[in-house]
Amino acid sequence: MRRHTKVVSVGSVMIGSPHPISIQSMTTAQTKDIKNTIEQIQRLEKVGCDLVRLAIRDEEDARAVERIKKSVSIPLIGDIHYDYRLALKVMDYGIDKIRINPGNIGSFDRTEKIIKKAADRQIPIRIGVNSGSINKEILRKYRGVNARAMVASALEYIDFFERHGFKDIVVSMKASSVPLTIESYRLICEKVDYPMHIGITEAGTFFKGSIWSAVGIGALLSMGIGDTLRVSLTDDPLNEVKVAKEILKSLELRDGGVTIVSCPTCGRCTVNLIEIANEVEKRVKDIKAPLKVAIMGCSVNGPGEAKEADIGIASGNKMGVLFKKGTIIKKVPEDKIIDELVKEIQSMAGNGG
Ligand code: SF4
């Protein structure tokens, strides 16, 4: 069960239970490149991104936020490192949330200035603790980088924010080690009830990063931890959102879109099921209706699975048997399976699934 957390509002998106777990990504265009940043955000929105983070590296980036906001509808988060003045600046241009790592902002009086302005403007702040930027004292006390050191670092910052009366906080405890990330979140969640932004930082390229993210984020979500998430990939940010959506769908924490159940194939399969499953998946990717589609290679498990789905196909003898809500609707030759299945999926989606 999802753990209870405070609710923080980021523009139109609420983060915290009981609100849906939101998906974030980050633009790769320079923020001052307004045209490309807007285009990228619009593409991210289209694939299901709920919030987007922008790197604010200088004043020009901060100013660009004002114009970007006019062309997109999802909330914008300003990612600030080192220079507290940029955090102050970007709040003048309509940013919906700030992400800082107080560990690299410098002295506490600089963080205090950010807190005061954010409180005035009612802009929430994510305190992003990173395994690479824990202060030396804490590292000495806890003998290096470990979950207890991460938690001590986060609590030190949270305590500082709270002493300034600021509670509009989202917390993240990211590391590139999956076990360290899981343990750090588990421990911090025993101490505070702020909403958690979860993810595995620097998870890697598409293949490795997707798997590591799925394991880490999946483990946390299964423990009820996580109110917003980012899958960090060395890849197109659109893929971050797609992977994030699949992680949430796999745990039945989000629905929408076509879910394909397909068998791994074996010596019993007489059609090119890999091609069929991939091609069908590609052609139906933009359908929003929540439909379960089974694509099975033979009549052993095929009809059973296909019958449980909204629509499905079980192949055999170079043919495909099409099932809809448990009833056989037709038999089609192998070369027509993809077209016929996609046609039926589109028709069901058009009829509200
Ligand atoms: S459904 Fe049939 S073809 Fe697919 S893995 Fe199972 S036995 Fe093999």
Tab-separated table of C-alpha atoms and ligand atoms in Angstrom:
chain	number	residue	atom	x	y	z
A	1	MET	CA	0.000	0.000	0.000
A	2	ARG	CA	1.209	3.488	-0.835
A	3	ARG	CA	2.645	5.262	2.145
A	4	HIS	CA	0.916	8.416	3.342
A	5	THR	CA	2.724	11.602	2.373
A	6	LYS	CA	2.092	15.323	2.541
A	7	VAL	CA	0.843	16.917	-0.653
A	8	VAL	CA	2.824	19.527	-2.531
A	9	SER	CA	1.344	21.349	-5.491
A	10	VAL	CA	3.558	21.989	-8.480
A	11	GLY	CA	1.523	24.171	-10.800
A	12	SER	CA	-1.420	21.997	-11.800
A	13	VAL	CA	0.154	18.729	-10.606
A	14	MET	CA	-0.199	17.479	-7.040
A	15	ILE	CA	2.647	15.377	-5.680
A	16	GLY	CA	1.909	13.148	-2.709
A	17	SER	CA	-0.612	10.506	-1.735
A	18	PRO	CA	-3.409	10.107	-2.700
A	19	HIS	CA	-2.600	11.780	-6.011
A	20	PRO	CA	-1.400	9.667	-8.935
A	21	ILE	CA	2.344	9.027	-9.084
A	22	SER	CA	3.594	11.578	-11.586
A	23	ILE	CA	6.257	11.053	-14.233
A	24	GLN	CA	9.066	13.524	-14.788
A	25	SER	CA	11.777	13.920	-17.321
A	26	MET	CA	14.353	16.545	-18.146
A	27	THR	CA	14.973	18.432	-21.365
A	28	THR	CA	18.300	18.024	-23.121
A	29	ALA	CA	18.136	21.204	-25.206
A	30	GLN	CA	19.744	24.241	-23.626
A	31	THR	CA	16.931	26.089	-21.895
A	32	LYS	CA	17.872	29.356	-23.596
A	33	ASP	CA	17.244	27.564	-26.910
A	34	ILE	CA	13.580	28.340	-26.443
A	35	LYS	CA	12.274	26.856	-29.688
A	36	ASN	CA	13.912	23.447	-29.204
A	37	THR	CA	13.068	23.349	-25.521
A	38	ILE	CA	9.397	24.016	-26.238
A	39	GLU	CA	9.311	21.378	-28.966
A	40	GLN	CA	10.921	18.829	-26.670
A	41	ILE	CA	8.507	19.561	-23.833
A	42	GLN	CA	5.532	19.261	-26.188
A	43	ARG	CA	6.790	15.858	-27.368
A	44	LEU	CA	7.293	14.775	-23.747
A	45	GLU	CA	3.774	15.907	-22.881
A	46	LYS	CA	2.392	13.865	-25.745
A	47	VAL	CA	3.931	10.612	-24.494
A	48	GLY	CA	2.672	11.114	-20.934
A	49	CYS	CA	5.198	13.269	-19.080
A	50	ASP	CA	3.508	15.098	-16.183
A	51	LEU	CA	6.319	17.461	-15.142
A	52	VAL	CA	9.495	18.552	-16.826
A	53	ARG	CA	12.787	19.779	-15.433
A	54	LEU	CA	14.998	22.320	-17.135
A	55	ALA	CA	18.669	23.022	-16.507
A	56	ILE	CA	19.104	26.639	-15.401
A	57	ARG	CA	22.751	27.391	-15.989
A	58	ASP	CA	22.697	31.170	-16.350
A	59	GLU	CA	20.418	34.193	-16.386
A	60	GLU	CA	19.452	33.687	-20.004
A	61	ASP	CA	18.135	30.193	-19.125
A	62	ALA	CA	16.195	31.680	-16.205
A	63	ARG	CA	14.617	34.364	-18.399
A	64	ALA	CA	13.706	31.795	-21.072
A	65	VAL	CA	11.324	30.105	-18.626
A	66	GLU	CA	8.828	32.956	-19.009
A	67	ARG	CA	8.444	32.372	-22.750
A	68	ILE	CA	8.598	28.587	-22.545
A	69	LYS	CA	5.748	28.557	-20.041
A	70	LYS	CA	3.434	30.289	-22.506
A	71	SER	CA	3.739	27.441	-25.010
A	72	VAL	CA	3.486	24.357	-22.792
A	73	SER	CA	0.938	23.137	-20.323
A	74	ILE	CA	2.883	20.883	-17.962
A	75	PRO	CA	4.590	22.442	-14.922
A	76	LEU	CA	8.255	23.388	-15.148
A	77	ILE	CA	10.938	22.613	-12.596
A	78	GLY	CA	14.158	24.618	-12.473
A	79	ASP	CA	17.270	22.555	-11.848
A	80	ILE	CA	19.867	24.681	-10.082
A	81	HIS	CA	23.378	23.808	-9.051
A	82	TYR	CA	26.005	25.935	-7.308
A	83	ASP	CA	24.600	29.423	-7.927
A	84	TYR	CA	21.803	30.350	-5.519
A	85	ARG	CA	21.190	33.599	-7.456
A	86	LEU	CA	19.856	31.575	-10.376
A	87	ALA	CA	17.300	29.966	-8.087
A	88	LEU	CA	16.194	33.439	-6.988
A	89	LYS	CA	16.100	34.669	-10.570
A	90	VAL	CA	14.116	31.803	-12.077
A	91	MET	CA	11.376	32.309	-9.472
A	92	ASP	CA	10.737	35.710	-11.087
A	93	TYR	CA	9.899	34.025	-14.369
A	94	GLY	CA	7.146	31.660	-13.330
A	95	ILE	CA	8.988	28.454	-12.486
A	96	ASP	CA	6.655	25.980	-10.723
A	97	LYS	CA	9.230	24.201	-8.582
A	98	ILE	CA	12.927	24.383	-7.824
A	99	ARG	CA	15.298	21.482	-7.493
A	100	ILE	CA	18.442	22.156	-5.510
A	101	ASN	CA	21.050	20.071	-3.823
A	102	PRO	CA	21.805	22.199	-0.748
A	103	GLY	CA	25.133	20.361	-0.604
A	104	ASN	CA	26.429	22.289	-3.583
A	105	ILE	CA	24.660	25.631	-3.063
A	106	GLY	CA	27.298	26.761	-0.587
A	107	SER	CA	26.687	28.299	2.829
A	108	PHE	CA	23.349	27.895	4.586
A	109	ASP	CA	22.626	31.623	4.327
A	110	ARG	CA	22.378	31.196	0.544
A	111	THR	CA	19.929	28.360	0.909
A	112	GLU	CA	18.019	30.550	3.362
A	113	LYS	CA	17.575	33.228	0.692
A	114	ILE	CA	16.123	30.614	-1.681
A	115	ILE	CA	13.778	29.325	1.020
A	116	LYS	CA	12.464	32.810	1.839
A	117	LYS	CA	11.691	33.694	-1.744
A	118	ALA	CA	10.144	30.273	-2.471
A	119	ALA	CA	7.917	30.694	0.593
A	120	ASP	CA	6.783	34.131	-0.596
A	121	ARG	CA	5.967	32.805	-4.051
A	122	GLN	CA	4.580	29.476	-2.788
A	123	ILE	CA	7.027	27.561	-4.938
A	124	PRO	CA	7.950	24.086	-3.673
A	125	ILE	CA	11.534	22.901	-3.473
A	126	ARG	CA	12.940	19.462	-4.062
A	127	ILE	CA	15.830	18.734	-1.766
A	128	GLY	CA	17.910	16.441	-3.906
A	129	VAL	CA	20.466	14.556	-1.872
A	130	ASN	CA	23.021	12.799	-3.982
A	131	SER	CA	25.480	10.146	-2.846
A	132	GLY	CA	28.267	12.186	-4.423
A	133	SER	CA	27.752	15.388	-2.463
A	134	ILE	CA	27.429	14.434	1.193
A	135	ASN	CA	29.434	16.754	3.433
A	136	LYS	CA	32.741	15.630	4.904
A	137	GLU	CA	31.612	15.658	8.526
A	138	ILE	CA	28.739	13.297	7.830
A	139	LEU	CA	30.977	11.072	5.736
A	140	ARG	CA	33.437	10.875	8.613
A	141	LYS	CA	30.744	10.163	11.163
A	142	TYR	CA	29.107	7.414	9.118
A	143	ARG	CA	32.356	6.108	7.670
A	144	GLY	CA	31.813	6.859	4.031
A	145	VAL	CA	28.928	6.895	1.580
A	146	ASN	CA	26.122	4.677	2.803
A	147	ALA	CA	22.394	4.882	3.425
A	148	ARG	CA	22.782	6.253	6.950
A	149	ALA	CA	25.035	9.025	5.655
A	150	MET	CA	22.534	9.858	2.896
A	151	VAL	CA	19.707	10.017	5.415
A	152	ALA	CA	21.735	12.129	7.881
A	153	SER	CA	22.491	14.539	5.051
A	154	ALA	CA	18.829	14.760	3.999
A	155	LEU	CA	17.660	15.235	7.604
A	156	GLU	CA	20.146	18.036	8.138
A	157	TYR	CA	18.684	19.931	5.178
A	158	ILE	CA	15.086	19.113	6.020
A	159	ASP	CA	15.666	20.338	9.562
A	160	PHE	CA	17.107	23.593	8.191
A	161	PHE	CA	14.104	24.112	5.905
A	162	GLU	CA	11.656	23.333	8.719
A	163	ARG	CA	13.393	25.743	11.098
A	164	HIS	CA	12.639	28.402	8.505
A	165	GLY	CA	8.999	27.352	8.482
A	166	PHE	CA	9.254	25.843	4.991
A	167	LYS	CA	7.435	22.559	4.461
A	168	ASP	CA	6.655	22.659	0.766
A	169	ILE	CA	9.281	20.006	0.260
A	170	VAL	CA	9.833	17.021	-2.006
A	171	VAL	CA	12.810	14.803	-1.147
A	172	SER	CA	15.046	12.645	-3.305
A	173	MET	CA	17.885	10.368	-2.219
A	174	LYS	CA	19.510	9.301	-5.418
A	175	ALA	CA	22.519	7.126	-6.001
A	176	SER	CA	23.652	5.108	-8.979
A	177	SER	CA	23.739	2.003	-6.763
A	178	VAL	CA	20.338	0.332	-6.656
A	179	PRO	CA	20.705	-1.239	-3.158
A	180	LEU	CA	22.004	2.068	-1.721
A	181	THR	CA	19.115	3.986	-3.254
A	182	ILE	CA	16.510	1.550	-1.952
A	183	GLU	CA	17.953	1.485	1.557
A	184	SER	CA	18.284	5.289	1.712
A	185	TYR	CA	14.651	5.851	0.745
A	186	ARG	CA	13.493	3.125	3.103
A	187	LEU	CA	15.278	4.775	6.025
A	188	ILE	CA	14.268	8.363	5.253
A	189	CYS	CA	10.633	7.277	4.935
A	190	GLU	CA	10.777	6.060	8.535
A	191	LYS	CA	11.656	9.619	9.568
A	192	VAL	CA	9.618	12.034	7.435
A	193	ASP	CA	6.362	12.069	5.516
A	194	TYR	CA	7.334	14.429	2.721
A	195	PRO	CA	6.569	13.242	-0.795
A	196	MET	CA	9.404	11.309	-2.388
A	197	HIS	CA	10.842	11.811	-5.842
A	198	ILE	CA	12.355	8.449	-6.724
A	199	GLY	CA	14.776	7.183	-9.338
A	200	ILE	CA	18.166	5.654	-9.937
A	201	THR	CA	20.537	8.397	-10.928
A	202	GLU	CA	22.895	7.936	-13.847
A	203	ALA	CA	21.275	4.576	-14.529
A	204	GLY	CA	22.976	4.315	-17.917
A	205	THR	CA	22.076	3.599	-21.513
A	206	PHE	CA	18.629	2.546	-22.658
A	207	PHE	CA	18.976	-1.207	-22.063
A	208	LYS	CA	20.926	-1.224	-18.807
A	209	GLY	CA	19.363	1.958	-17.453
A	210	SER	CA	15.816	0.742	-18.054
A	211	ILE	CA	16.490	-2.500	-16.207
A	212	TRP	CA	18.269	-0.889	-13.267
A	213	SER	CA	15.579	1.761	-13.016
A	214	ALA	CA	12.816	-0.820	-13.176
A	215	VAL	CA	14.433	-2.866	-10.417
A	216	GLY	CA	15.151	0.122	-8.148
A	217	ILE	CA	11.991	2.102	-8.753
A	218	GLY	CA	9.910	-1.077	-8.824
A	219	ALA	CA	11.278	-2.196	-5.454
A	220	LEU	CA	10.502	1.206	-3.915
A	221	LEU	CA	7.013	1.392	-5.375
A	222	SER	CA	6.326	-2.123	-4.095
A	223	MET	CA	7.231	-0.844	-0.622
A	224	GLY	CA	4.714	1.981	-1.089
A	225	ILE	CA	7.472	4.563	-1.544
A	226	GLY	CA	7.390	7.088	-4.373
A	227	ASP	CA	5.115	9.988	-5.303
A	228	THR	CA	6.853	11.168	-8.443
A	229	LEU	CA	9.588	9.505	-10.454
A	230	ARG	CA	12.165	9.936	-13.110
A	231	VAL	CA	13.865	7.206	-15.091
A	232	SER	CA	17.314	8.654	-15.865
A	233	LEU	CA	18.648	7.325	-19.150
A	234	THR	CA	21.556	8.189	-21.394
A	235	ASP	CA	19.014	8.316	-24.188
A	236	ASP	CA	16.157	10.345	-25.623
A	237	PRO	CA	14.045	11.732	-22.729
A	238	LEU	CA	10.945	10.411	-24.520
A	239	ASN	CA	12.199	6.927	-23.695
A	240	GLU	CA	12.508	7.907	-20.018
A	241	VAL	CA	8.804	8.652	-19.971
A	242	LYS	CA	7.875	5.499	-21.880
A	243	VAL	CA	9.904	3.315	-19.503
A	244	ALA	CA	8.445	5.122	-16.469
A	245	LYS	CA	4.931	4.491	-17.746
A	246	GLU	CA	5.630	0.791	-18.210
A	247	ILE	CA	7.062	0.527	-14.687
A	248	LEU	CA	3.889	2.080	-13.269
A	249	LYS	CA	1.665	-0.060	-15.483
A	250	SER	CA	3.498	-3.245	-14.461
A	251	LEU	CA	2.562	-2.555	-10.828
A	252	GLU	CA	-0.962	-1.537	-11.825
A	253	LEU	CA	-0.324	1.977	-10.556
A	254	ARG	CA	-1.298	3.590	-13.834
A	255	ASP	CA	-3.470	2.435	-16.687
A	256	GLY	CA	-4.177	3.740	-20.111
A	257	GLY	CA	-2.882	2.601	-23.452
A	258	VAL	CA	-2.581	-0.837	-24.935
A	259	THR	CA	-0.898	-3.489	-22.809
A	260	ILE	CA	0.469	-6.320	-24.894
A	261	VAL	CA	0.850	-9.751	-23.387
A	262	SER	CA	2.908	-11.906	-25.730
A	263	CYS	CA	4.491	-15.315	-25.303
A	264	PRO	CA	8.262	-15.870	-25.568
A	265	THR	CA	7.686	-18.341	-28.450
A	266	CYS	CA	9.166	-21.828	-28.618
A	267	GLY	CA	9.400	-24.714	-31.052
A	268	ARG	CA	5.606	-24.900	-31.245
A	269	CYS	CA	5.252	-21.476	-32.824
A	270	THR	CA	4.765	-21.498	-36.608
A	271	VAL	CA	4.499	-17.752	-37.294
A	272	ASN	CA	6.994	-14.910	-36.894
A	273	LEU	CA	5.565	-13.847	-33.548
A	274	ILE	CA	8.446	-11.538	-32.634
A	275	GLU	CA	7.781	-9.445	-35.708
A	276	ILE	CA	4.016	-9.528	-35.168
A	277	ALA	CA	4.249	-8.434	-31.509
A	278	ASN	CA	6.749	-5.645	-32.223
A	279	GLU	CA	4.854	-4.329	-35.216
A	280	VAL	CA	1.494	-4.362	-33.418
A	281	GLU	CA	3.062	-2.616	-30.416
A	282	LYS	CA	4.490	0.077	-32.702
A	283	ARG	CA	1.229	0.661	-34.528
A	284	VAL	CA	-0.948	0.976	-31.423
A	285	LYS	CA	1.440	3.007	-29.265
A	286	ASP	CA	-0.639	6.186	-29.451
A	287	ILE	CA	-3.935	4.574	-28.464
A	288	LYS	CA	-4.997	5.853	-25.052
A	289	ALA	CA	-7.823	3.391	-24.295
A	290	PRO	CA	-6.805	0.803	-21.684
A	291	LEU	CA	-6.871	-2.441	-23.669
A	292	LYS	CA	-5.186	-5.768	-22.982
A	293	VAL	CA	-4.008	-7.505	-26.133
A	294	ALA	CA	-2.676	-11.071	-26.141
A	295	ILE	CA	-0.366	-12.248	-28.909
A	296	MET	CA	0.309	-15.955	-28.516
A	297	GLY	CA	2.351	-18.342	-30.603
A	298	CYS	CA	0.316	-21.540	-30.492
A	299	SER	CA	-2.776	-23.264	-29.291
A	300	VAL	CA	-1.207	-24.669	-26.068
A	301	ASN	CA	-1.455	-21.524	-23.924
A	302	GLY	CA	-2.632	-19.285	-26.694
A	303	PRO	CA	-6.405	-19.459	-26.597
A	304	GLY	CA	-6.487	-19.322	-22.787
A	305	GLU	CA	-4.467	-16.098	-22.603
A	306	ALA	CA	-6.110	-14.663	-25.678
A	307	LYS	CA	-9.521	-15.214	-24.157
A	308	GLU	CA	-8.615	-13.341	-20.956
A	309	ALA	CA	-7.546	-10.309	-22.933
A	310	ASP	CA	-9.856	-7.742	-24.502
A	311	ILE	CA	-8.596	-8.962	-27.797
A	312	GLY	CA	-6.004	-11.483	-28.816
A	313	ILE	CA	-4.596	-13.831	-31.322
A	314	ALA	CA	-3.436	-17.422	-31.008
A	315	SER	CA	-1.526	-18.716	-33.968
A	316	GLY	CA	-1.185	-22.204	-35.417
A	317	ASN	CA	-0.719	-23.793	-38.850
A	318	LYS	CA	0.400	-20.467	-40.285
A	319	MET	CA	-2.946	-18.970	-39.272
A	320	GLY	CA	-4.113	-16.681	-36.503
A	321	VAL	CA	-7.306	-17.189	-34.519
A	322	LEU	CA	-8.685	-13.836	-33.381
A	323	PHE	CA	-10.494	-13.676	-30.045
A	324	LYS	CA	-12.497	-10.724	-28.769
A	325	LYS	CA	-13.668	-10.734	-25.147
A	326	GLY	CA	-13.312	-14.503	-25.101
A	327	THR	CA	-15.103	-15.246	-28.370
A	328	ILE	CA	-13.492	-16.350	-31.641
A	329	ILE	CA	-14.294	-13.760	-34.238
A	330	LYS	CA	-12.272	-14.957	-37.216
A	331	LYS	CA	-9.315	-16.880	-38.562
A	332	VAL	CA	-6.769	-14.987	-40.638
A	333	PRO	CA	-3.739	-16.058	-42.702
A	334	GLU	CA	-0.321	-15.247	-41.236
A	335	ASP	CA	0.345	-12.317	-43.583
A	336	LYS	CA	-2.882	-10.626	-42.477
A	337	ILE	CA	-2.503	-11.111	-38.708
A	338	ILE	CA	-0.917	-7.705	-38.016
A	339	ASP	CA	-3.373	-5.683	-40.118
A	340	GLU	CA	-6.433	-7.517	-38.816
A	341	LEU	CA	-5.364	-7.341	-35.182
A	342	VAL	CA	-4.516	-3.631	-35.389
A	343	LYS	CA	-7.840	-2.950	-37.132
A	344	GLU	CA	-9.752	-4.691	-34.348
A	345	ILE	CA	-7.741	-2.895	-31.618
A	346	GLN	CA	-8.432	0.471	-33.240
A	347	SER	CA	-12.095	-0.321	-33.555
A	348	MET	CA	-12.321	-1.371	-29.868
A	349	ALA	CA	-10.387	1.735	-28.794
A	350	GLY	CA	-12.703	3.899	-30.875
A	351	ASN	CA	-15.655	2.306	-29.139
A	352	GLY	CA	-14.238	3.233	-25.757
A	353	GLY	CA	-12.361	-0.046	-25.311
B	1	SF4	S1	2.172	-20.049	-26.221
B	1	SF4	FE1	2.828	-21.790	-27.449
B	1	SF4	S2	4.431	-20.958	-28.781
B	1	SF4	FE2	4.164	-19.501	-27.128
B	1	SF4	S3	5.699	-20.163	-25.663
B	1	SF4	FE3	3.778	-21.082	-25.045
B	1	SF4	S4	3.853	-23.119	-25.971
B	1	SF4	FE4	5.433	-21.882	-27.016
